[in-house]
Amino acid sequence: MVSAFDANRRLALRDWAGVAAALDAQGWTTLTSLLAPEECDALARLYGKDEGFRSRVIMGKHGFGRGEYRYFAYPLPSLVEALRSALYSRLAPVANRWHEAMGMDVRFPADHSAFIQRCHEAGQTRPTPLLLQYGEGDYNCLHQDVYGAHVFPLQVAILLSEPGKDFDGGEFALTEQRPRMQSRVAVVPLKKGDAVIFAVNSRPVQGARGSYRVNLRHGVSQIRAGHRHTVGIIFHDAA
C-alpha cells in the first residue's frame, strides 16, 4: 500500500525546478526509479485480473496499433491514486504557466480532487489511468489522450518492464510539430520503474514574437520480442 504521505515523501526528493525547466525546453522529462521493481511487478500482475477495471480496449479493432490496455475503475489502486494526486500538485504550476503563455483562460486548482470535481461536474466521470500490455509485434500509434473539454496538459507513463530482459524494441516516442517546420522526434530512454512526464497535446515555445503553441503526439514503437507493461497516469477524467 502506498499512502499519499509516502507518495509525497518520494516526490519531495526530486528536483522540481529542474523538471519544470526540462518540460519548458522539450515538452517531456523523466523521473528515474520512481517505482521499485516489486511495485512494477505488482501493478503488471493486475492486468490478468477481472476486478478493478472499467473497460478493455483491443488496439487493432480501433486502428490504434496492436496490443491492448485496460482502464482502471474507481477506486483506483492505492499506488496509482497516491501518485496521481501527488504528481498533479507538483505539475499544476507548470500547467498554469503553460496556459498563460498560450493565451488560454483555464487555470488549474492546486489540489487534484478539486480538478476532478470540475471534470465530473462537466460530465467527465470515467477514470482514465490505465494499464497497457504489449506482446511481440505490438505497437501504439502516435496519439493524444484528450477525452473531453477539460484537459490537464501533462500526463505521466511509468514503464513496468525491463528493456533488454522482458522485451526488446518498444521505445517510447514523441513527435512535436512546430508551425512551418518538419516534425521533431524524441525517443525517451526508460528503464523499469522510470516515469516520463510529457505534454498531452500542446505546449508553449518561446519565439521571436512571443510564445506560440506546438502540437505533440506520443506512441510506442514495435515490440521485437517479449512483453511490455506500462501504467499511464492521466489527470483528467473522460466523458
PDB file of C-alpha atoms in Angstrom:
ATOM      1  CA  MET A   1       0.000   0.000   0.000  1.00  0.00           C
ATOM      2  CA  VAL A   2       1.311   3.443  -0.927  1.00  0.00           C
ATOM      3  CA  SER A   3      -0.267   6.305   1.004  1.00  0.00           C
ATOM      4  CA  ALA A   4      -0.492   9.938  -0.052  1.00  0.00           C
ATOM      5  CA  PHE A   5       2.189  10.664   2.543  1.00  0.00           C
ATOM      6  CA  ASP A   6       4.526   8.054   1.031  1.00  0.00           C
ATOM      7  CA  ALA A   7       3.996   9.378  -2.487  1.00  0.00           C
ATOM      8  CA  ASN A   8       4.615  12.972  -1.426  1.00  0.00           C
ATOM      9  CA  ARG A   9       7.716  11.991   0.508  1.00  0.00           C
ATOM     10  CA  ARG A  10       9.035  10.097  -2.518  1.00  0.00           C
ATOM     11  CA  LEU A  11       8.402  13.004  -4.871  1.00  0.00           C
ATOM     12  CA  ALA A  12       9.792  15.595  -2.450  1.00  0.00           C
ATOM     13  CA  LEU A  13      13.280  14.227  -3.153  1.00  0.00           C
ATOM     14  CA  ARG A  14      13.088  15.254  -6.809  1.00  0.00           C
ATOM     15  CA  ASP A  15      14.391  18.452  -8.388  1.00  0.00           C
ATOM     16  CA  TRP A  16      11.084  20.008  -9.439  1.00  0.00           C
ATOM     17  CA  ALA A  17      12.695  23.203 -10.668  1.00  0.00           C
ATOM     18  CA  GLY A  18      14.756  21.031 -12.998  1.00  0.00           C
ATOM     19  CA  VAL A  19      11.657  19.082 -14.032  1.00  0.00           C
ATOM     20  CA  ALA A  20       9.859  22.325 -14.914  1.00  0.00           C
ATOM     21  CA  ALA A  21      12.856  23.598 -16.879  1.00  0.00           C
ATOM     22  CA  ALA A  22      13.078  20.364 -18.887  1.00  0.00           C
ATOM     23  CA  LEU A  23       9.348  20.410 -19.625  1.00  0.00           C
ATOM     24  CA  ASP A  24       9.634  24.004 -20.822  1.00  0.00           C
ATOM     25  CA  ALA A  25      12.635  23.181 -23.010  1.00  0.00           C
ATOM     26  CA  GLN A  26      11.450  19.993 -24.693  1.00  0.00           C
ATOM     27  CA  GLY A  27       7.924  19.085 -23.567  1.00  0.00           C
ATOM     28  CA  TRP A  28       8.986  15.987 -21.651  1.00  0.00           C
ATOM     29  CA  THR A  29      11.306  14.778 -18.913  1.00  0.00           C
ATOM     30  CA  THR A  30      11.913  11.638 -16.860  1.00  0.00           C
ATOM     31  CA  LEU A  31      11.836  10.636 -13.204  1.00  0.00           C
ATOM     32  CA  THR A  32      14.188   7.694 -12.836  1.00  0.00           C
ATOM     33  CA  SER A  33      13.350   4.829 -10.457  1.00  0.00           C
ATOM     34  CA  LEU A  34      10.011   6.313  -9.428  1.00  0.00           C
ATOM     35  CA  LEU A  35       8.718   2.812  -8.679  1.00  0.00           C
ATOM     36  CA  ALA A  36      10.601  -0.080  -7.100  1.00  0.00           C
ATOM     37  CA  PRO A  37      10.823  -3.354  -9.109  1.00  0.00           C
ATOM     38  CA  GLU A  38       8.354  -5.097  -6.798  1.00  0.00           C
ATOM     39  CA  GLU A  39       5.867  -2.244  -7.239  1.00  0.00           C
ATOM     40  CA  CYS A  40       6.196  -2.548 -11.012  1.00  0.00           C
ATOM     41  CA  ASP A  41       5.612  -6.296 -10.865  1.00  0.00           C
ATOM     42  CA  ALA A  42       2.566  -5.913  -8.616  1.00  0.00           C
ATOM     43  CA  LEU A  43       0.972  -3.405 -10.988  1.00  0.00           C
ATOM     44  CA  ALA A  44       1.730  -5.510 -14.072  1.00  0.00           C
ATOM     45  CA  ARG A  45       0.116  -8.567 -12.468  1.00  0.00           C
ATOM     46  CA  LEU A  46      -3.156  -6.658 -12.123  1.00  0.00           C
ATOM     47  CA  TYR A  47      -3.673  -6.914 -15.872  1.00  0.00           C
ATOM     48  CA  GLY A  48      -4.688 -10.564 -15.645  1.00  0.00           C
ATOM     49  CA  LYS A  49      -7.393  -9.917 -13.041  1.00  0.00           C
ATOM     50  CA  ASP A  50     -11.004  -9.117 -13.875  1.00  0.00           C
ATOM     51  CA  GLU A  51     -11.735  -6.846 -10.945  1.00  0.00           C
ATOM     52  CA  GLY A  52     -10.569  -3.259 -10.704  1.00  0.00           C
ATOM     53  CA  PHE A  53     -11.089  -2.241 -14.342  1.00  0.00           C
ATOM     54  CA  ARG A  54     -13.936  -0.476 -16.141  1.00  0.00           C
ATOM     55  CA  SER A  55     -13.096  -1.459 -19.745  1.00  0.00           C
ATOM     56  CA  ARG A  56     -10.632  -3.258 -22.031  1.00  0.00           C
ATOM     57  CA  VAL A  57      -9.513  -1.921 -25.406  1.00  0.00           C
ATOM     58  CA  ILE A  58      -8.011  -4.053 -28.199  1.00  0.00           C
ATOM     59  CA  MET A  59      -5.999  -1.513 -30.182  1.00  0.00           C
ATOM     60  CA  GLY A  60      -6.254  -3.282 -33.530  1.00  0.00           C
ATOM     61  CA  LYS A  61     -10.059  -3.044 -33.541  1.00  0.00           C
ATOM     62  CA  HIS A  62      -9.891   0.743 -33.475  1.00  0.00           C
ATOM     63  CA  GLY A  63      -6.819   1.431 -35.627  1.00  0.00           C
ATOM     64  CA  PHE A  64      -4.790   2.453 -32.573  1.00  0.00           C
ATOM     65  CA  GLY A  65      -1.994  -0.019 -33.284  1.00  0.00           C
ATOM     66  CA  ARG A  66      -1.535  -3.518 -31.855  1.00  0.00           C
ATOM     67  CA  GLY A  67      -1.709  -4.534 -28.224  1.00  0.00           C
ATOM     68  CA  GLU A  68      -4.292  -3.795 -25.581  1.00  0.00           C
ATOM     69  CA  TYR A  69      -4.989  -1.749 -22.488  1.00  0.00           C
ATOM     70  CA  ARG A  70      -7.447  -1.614 -19.599  1.00  0.00           C
ATOM     71  CA  TYR A  71      -8.814   1.465 -17.847  1.00  0.00           C
ATOM     72  CA  PHE A  72      -8.900   1.255 -14.075  1.00  0.00           C
ATOM     73  CA  ALA A  73     -12.221   1.719 -12.292  1.00  0.00           C
ATOM     74  CA  TYR A  74     -12.720   3.824  -9.207  1.00  0.00           C
ATOM     75  CA  PRO A  75     -11.441   3.345  -6.586  1.00  0.00           C
ATOM     76  CA  LEU A  76      -8.021   3.310  -8.235  1.00  0.00           C
ATOM     77  CA  PRO A  77      -5.222   1.101  -6.877  1.00  0.00           C
ATOM     78  CA  SER A  78      -3.738   2.926  -3.895  1.00  0.00           C
ATOM     79  CA  LEU A  79      -0.346   3.375  -5.552  1.00  0.00           C
ATOM     80  CA  VAL A  80      -1.887   4.862  -8.699  1.00  0.00           C
ATOM     81  CA  GLU A  81      -4.234   7.115  -6.730  1.00  0.00           C
ATOM     82  CA  ALA A  82      -1.458   8.393  -4.441  1.00  0.00           C
ATOM     83  CA  LEU A  83       0.897   9.148  -7.336  1.00  0.00           C
ATOM     84  CA  ARG A  84      -1.867  10.748  -9.401  1.00  0.00           C
ATOM     85  CA  SER A  85      -2.653  13.213  -6.629  1.00  0.00           C
ATOM     86  CA  ALA A  86       0.955  13.923  -5.628  1.00  0.00           C
ATOM     87  CA  LEU A  87       2.207  14.366  -9.186  1.00  0.00           C
ATOM     88  CA  TYR A  88      -0.682  16.653 -10.095  1.00  0.00           C
ATOM     89  CA  SER A  89       0.056  19.075  -7.261  1.00  0.00           C
ATOM     90  CA  ARG A  90       3.646  19.460  -8.483  1.00  0.00           C
ATOM     91  CA  LEU A  91       2.708  19.799 -12.143  1.00  0.00           C
ATOM     92  CA  ALA A  92      -0.230  22.204 -11.734  1.00  0.00           C
ATOM     93  CA  PRO A  93       2.065  25.285 -11.577  1.00  0.00           C
ATOM     94  CA  VAL A  94       3.671  24.234 -14.875  1.00  0.00           C
ATOM     95  CA  ALA A  95       0.239  23.646 -16.419  1.00  0.00           C
ATOM     96  CA  ASN A  96      -0.987  27.090 -15.323  1.00  0.00           C
ATOM     97  CA  ARG A  97       2.143  28.782 -16.638  1.00  0.00           C
ATOM     98  CA  TRP A  98       1.773  26.985 -19.965  1.00  0.00           C
ATOM     99  CA  HIS A  99      -1.870  28.013 -20.303  1.00  0.00           C
ATOM    100  CA  GLU A 100      -0.990  31.622 -19.570  1.00  0.00           C
ATOM    101  CA  ALA A 101       1.796  31.565 -22.172  1.00  0.00           C
ATOM    102  CA  MET A 102      -0.549  30.045 -24.766  1.00  0.00           C
ATOM    103  CA  GLY A 103      -3.263  32.614 -24.077  1.00  0.00           C
ATOM    104  CA  MET A 104      -5.664  30.032 -22.611  1.00  0.00           C
ATOM    105  CA  ASP A 105      -8.040  31.218 -19.878  1.00  0.00           C
ATOM    106  CA  VAL A 106      -8.369  27.936 -17.957  1.00  0.00           C
ATOM    107  CA  ARG A 107      -6.370  27.619 -14.735  1.00  0.00           C
ATOM    108  CA  PHE A 108      -5.965  24.528 -12.597  1.00  0.00           C
ATOM    109  CA  PRO A 109      -6.538  24.262  -8.829  1.00  0.00           C
ATOM    110  CA  ALA A 110      -3.646  23.199  -6.625  1.00  0.00           C
ATOM    111  CA  ASP A 111      -5.488  20.096  -5.386  1.00  0.00           C
ATOM    112  CA  HIS A 112      -6.284  17.232  -7.756  1.00  0.00           C
ATOM    113  CA  SER A 113      -9.600  16.430  -6.095  1.00  0.00           C
ATOM    114  CA  ALA A 114     -10.835  19.921  -6.952  1.00  0.00           C
ATOM    115  CA  PHE A 115      -9.886  19.418 -10.601  1.00  0.00           C
ATOM    116  CA  ILE A 116     -11.613  16.012 -10.701  1.00  0.00           C
ATOM    117  CA  GLN A 117     -14.741  17.625  -9.262  1.00  0.00           C
ATOM    118  CA  ARG A 118     -14.602  20.125 -12.141  1.00  0.00           C
ATOM    119  CA  CYS A 119     -14.361  17.236 -14.614  1.00  0.00           C
ATOM    120  CA  HIS A 120     -17.259  15.368 -13.016  1.00  0.00           C
ATOM    121  CA  GLU A 121     -19.497  18.429 -12.962  1.00  0.00           C
ATOM    122  CA  ALA A 122     -18.926  18.690 -16.732  1.00  0.00           C
ATOM    123  CA  GLY A 123     -19.866  15.030 -17.288  1.00  0.00           C
ATOM    124  CA  GLN A 124     -16.304  13.682 -17.419  1.00  0.00           C
ATOM    125  CA  THR A 125     -16.782  10.987 -14.785  1.00  0.00           C
ATOM    126  CA  ARG A 126     -14.895   7.949 -16.113  1.00  0.00           C
ATOM    127  CA  PRO A 127     -11.395   7.365 -14.670  1.00  0.00           C
ATOM    128  CA  THR A 128      -8.570   7.455 -17.206  1.00  0.00           C
ATOM    129  CA  PRO A 129      -5.495   5.883 -15.529  1.00  0.00           C
ATOM    130  CA  LEU A 130      -4.748   2.727 -17.466  1.00  0.00           C
ATOM    131  CA  LEU A 131      -2.584  -0.364 -17.708  1.00  0.00           C
ATOM    132  CA  LEU A 132      -1.127  -1.240 -21.126  1.00  0.00           C
ATOM    133  CA  GLN A 133       0.095  -4.634 -22.318  1.00  0.00           C
ATOM    134  CA  TYR A 134       2.164  -5.302 -25.446  1.00  0.00           C
ATOM    135  CA  GLY A 135       3.494  -8.526 -26.944  1.00  0.00           C
ATOM    136  CA  GLU A 136       5.771  -9.320 -29.871  1.00  0.00           C
ATOM    137  CA  GLY A 137       4.808  -7.264 -32.922  1.00  0.00           C
ATOM    138  CA  ASP A 138       2.636  -4.854 -30.939  1.00  0.00           C
ATOM    139  CA  TYR A 139       2.915  -1.061 -31.093  1.00  0.00           C
ATOM    140  CA  ASN A 140       0.957   2.072 -30.212  1.00  0.00           C
ATOM    141  CA  CYS A 141       0.255   4.644 -32.921  1.00  0.00           C
ATOM    142  CA  LEU A 142       1.025   8.293 -32.285  1.00  0.00           C
ATOM    143  CA  HIS A 143      -1.919   9.853 -30.462  1.00  0.00           C
ATOM    144  CA  GLN A 144      -3.159  12.281 -27.790  1.00  0.00           C
ATOM    145  CA  ASP A 145      -5.166  11.383 -24.664  1.00  0.00           C
ATOM    146  CA  VAL A 146      -7.744  14.175 -24.527  1.00  0.00           C
ATOM    147  CA  TYR A 147     -11.146  12.597 -23.575  1.00  0.00           C
ATOM    148  CA  GLY A 148     -13.223  15.763 -23.148  1.00  0.00           C
ATOM    149  CA  ALA A 149     -13.347  19.534 -22.813  1.00  0.00           C
ATOM    150  CA  HIS A 150     -11.409  19.577 -19.543  1.00  0.00           C
ATOM    151  CA  VAL A 151      -7.808  18.556 -20.267  1.00  0.00           C
ATOM    152  CA  PHE A 152      -4.819  18.757 -17.965  1.00  0.00           C
ATOM    153  CA  PRO A 153      -1.891  19.466 -20.327  1.00  0.00           C
ATOM    154  CA  LEU A 154       0.578  16.970 -18.807  1.00  0.00           C
ATOM    155  CA  GLN A 155       0.483  13.244 -18.169  1.00  0.00           C
ATOM    156  CA  VAL A 156       2.786  10.502 -16.906  1.00  0.00           C
ATOM    157  CA  ALA A 157       3.686   6.990 -18.091  1.00  0.00           C
ATOM    158  CA  ILE A 158       5.700   4.540 -15.981  1.00  0.00           C
ATOM    159  CA  LEU A 159       7.469   1.567 -17.537  1.00  0.00           C
ATOM    160  CA  LEU A 160       6.794  -1.624 -15.566  1.00  0.00           C
ATOM    161  CA  SER A 161       9.040  -3.979 -17.576  1.00  0.00           C
ATOM    162  CA  GLU A 162      12.817  -4.127 -18.091  1.00  0.00           C
ATOM    163  CA  PRO A 163      14.127  -3.370 -21.618  1.00  0.00           C
ATOM    164  CA  GLY A 164      16.555  -5.988 -22.862  1.00  0.00           C
ATOM    165  CA  LYS A 165      15.258  -8.529 -20.348  1.00  0.00           C
ATOM    166  CA  ASP A 166      11.468  -8.570 -20.507  1.00  0.00           C
ATOM    167  CA  PHE A 167      11.209  -7.143 -24.013  1.00  0.00           C
ATOM    168  CA  ASP A 168      13.157  -5.687 -26.955  1.00  0.00           C
ATOM    169  CA  GLY A 169      12.050  -2.702 -29.022  1.00  0.00           C
ATOM    170  CA  GLY A 170       9.045  -0.860 -27.667  1.00  0.00           C
ATOM    171  CA  GLU A 171      10.656   2.557 -27.325  1.00  0.00           C
ATOM    172  CA  PHE A 172       8.524   5.443 -26.069  1.00  0.00           C
ATOM    173  CA  ALA A 173       8.472   8.140 -28.756  1.00  0.00           C
ATOM    174  CA  LEU A 174       7.160  11.697 -29.024  1.00  0.00           C
ATOM    175  CA  THR A 175       6.718  13.907 -32.055  1.00  0.00           C
ATOM    176  CA  GLU A 176       6.499  17.671 -31.976  1.00  0.00           C
ATOM    177  CA  GLN A 177       5.082  19.694 -34.861  1.00  0.00           C
ATOM    178  CA  ARG A 178       6.094  23.355 -34.941  1.00  0.00           C
ATOM    179  CA  PRO A 179       4.442  25.761 -37.380  1.00  0.00           C
ATOM    180  CA  ARG A 180       6.022  25.748 -40.848  1.00  0.00           C
ATOM    181  CA  MET A 181       8.643  23.195 -39.707  1.00  0.00           C
ATOM    182  CA  GLN A 182       9.063  19.437 -40.090  1.00  0.00           C
ATOM    183  CA  SER A 183       8.203  17.222 -37.112  1.00  0.00           C
ATOM    184  CA  ARG A 184      10.834  16.633 -34.455  1.00  0.00           C
ATOM    185  CA  VAL A 185      11.028  13.154 -32.881  1.00  0.00           C
ATOM    186  CA  ALA A 186      12.276  12.241 -29.409  1.00  0.00           C
ATOM    187  CA  VAL A 187      12.880   8.665 -28.261  1.00  0.00           C
ATOM    188  CA  VAL A 188      12.781   8.618 -24.457  1.00  0.00           C
ATOM    189  CA  PRO A 189      15.217   6.261 -22.692  1.00  0.00           C
ATOM    190  CA  LEU A 190      13.386   4.380 -19.935  1.00  0.00           C
ATOM    191  CA  LYS A 191      14.232   1.562 -17.562  1.00  0.00           C
ATOM    192  CA  LYS A 192      11.916  -0.452 -15.344  1.00  0.00           C
ATOM    193  CA  GLY A 193      10.335   1.866 -12.794  1.00  0.00           C
ATOM    194  CA  ASP A 194      11.191   5.067 -14.686  1.00  0.00           C
ATOM    195  CA  ALA A 195       8.465   7.608 -15.418  1.00  0.00           C
ATOM    196  CA  VAL A 196       8.182  10.011 -18.315  1.00  0.00           C
ATOM    197  CA  ILE A 197       6.233  13.256 -17.873  1.00  0.00           C
ATOM    198  CA  PHE A 198       5.087  14.744 -21.168  1.00  0.00           C
ATOM    199  CA  ALA A 199       2.677  17.159 -22.816  1.00  0.00           C
ATOM    200  CA  VAL A 200      -0.751  15.751 -23.620  1.00  0.00           C
ATOM    201  CA  ASN A 201      -1.472  17.792 -26.734  1.00  0.00           C
ATOM    202  CA  SER A 202       0.292  21.178 -26.904  1.00  0.00           C
ATOM    203  CA  ARG A 203       2.859  23.291 -25.120  1.00  0.00           C
ATOM    204  CA  PRO A 204       4.231  26.830 -25.454  1.00  0.00           C
ATOM    205  CA  VAL A 205       7.526  27.589 -27.190  1.00  0.00           C
ATOM    206  CA  GLN A 206       9.165  30.990 -26.978  1.00  0.00           C
ATOM    207  CA  GLY A 207       9.719  32.605 -30.358  1.00  0.00           C
ATOM    208  CA  ALA A 208      10.964  35.957 -31.599  1.00  0.00           C
ATOM    209  CA  ARG A 209       7.429  37.382 -31.339  1.00  0.00           C
ATOM    210  CA  GLY A 210       6.415  35.734 -28.083  1.00  0.00           C
ATOM    211  CA  SER A 211       5.118  32.268 -27.238  1.00  0.00           C
ATOM    212  CA  TYR A 212       3.353  30.022 -29.734  1.00  0.00           C
ATOM    213  CA  ARG A 213       1.806  26.566 -29.469  1.00  0.00           C
ATOM    214  CA  VAL A 214       3.374  23.374 -30.718  1.00  0.00           C
ATOM    215  CA  ASN A 215       1.470  20.125 -31.101  1.00  0.00           C
ATOM    216  CA  LEU A 216       2.715  16.844 -29.584  1.00  0.00           C
ATOM    217  CA  ARG A 217       1.775  13.205 -30.005  1.00  0.00           C
ATOM    218  CA  HIS A 218       3.172  10.107 -28.335  1.00  0.00           C
ATOM    219  CA  GLY A 219       3.352   6.394 -29.060  1.00  0.00           C
ATOM    220  CA  VAL A 220       5.367   3.194 -28.688  1.00  0.00           C
ATOM    221  CA  SER A 221       7.483   1.556 -31.377  1.00  0.00           C
ATOM    222  CA  GLN A 222       7.037  -2.098 -32.322  1.00  0.00           C
ATOM    223  CA  ILE A 223       7.920  -4.739 -29.749  1.00  0.00           C
ATOM    224  CA  ARG A 224      10.500  -7.050 -31.314  1.00  0.00           C
ATOM    225  CA  ALA A 225      10.347  -9.720 -28.597  1.00  0.00           C
ATOM    226  CA  GLY A 226       8.861 -10.326 -25.153  1.00  0.00           C
ATOM    227  CA  HIS A 227       6.173  -8.456 -23.266  1.00  0.00           C
ATOM    228  CA  ARG A 228       5.961  -4.842 -22.104  1.00  0.00           C
ATOM    229  CA  HIS A 229       3.656  -3.336 -19.457  1.00  0.00           C
ATOM    230  CA  THR A 230       3.135   0.335 -18.716  1.00  0.00           C
ATOM    231  CA  VAL A 231       0.890   2.273 -16.353  1.00  0.00           C
ATOM    232  CA  GLY A 232      -0.449   5.580 -17.647  1.00  0.00           C
ATOM    233  CA  ILE A 233      -1.498   8.353 -15.258  1.00  0.00           C
ATOM    234  CA  ILE A 234      -3.822  10.847 -16.920  1.00  0.00           C
ATOM    235  CA  PHE A 235      -5.067  13.605 -14.647  1.00  0.00           C
ATOM    236  CA  HIS A 236      -8.417  14.441 -16.284  1.00  0.00           C
ATOM    237  CA  ASP A 237     -11.316  12.002 -16.438  1.00  0.00           C
ATOM    238  CA  ALA A 238     -13.257  11.027 -19.544  1.00  0.00           C
ATOM    239  CA  ALA A 239     -16.735  11.908 -20.749  1.00  0.00           C
TER     240      ALA A 239
END
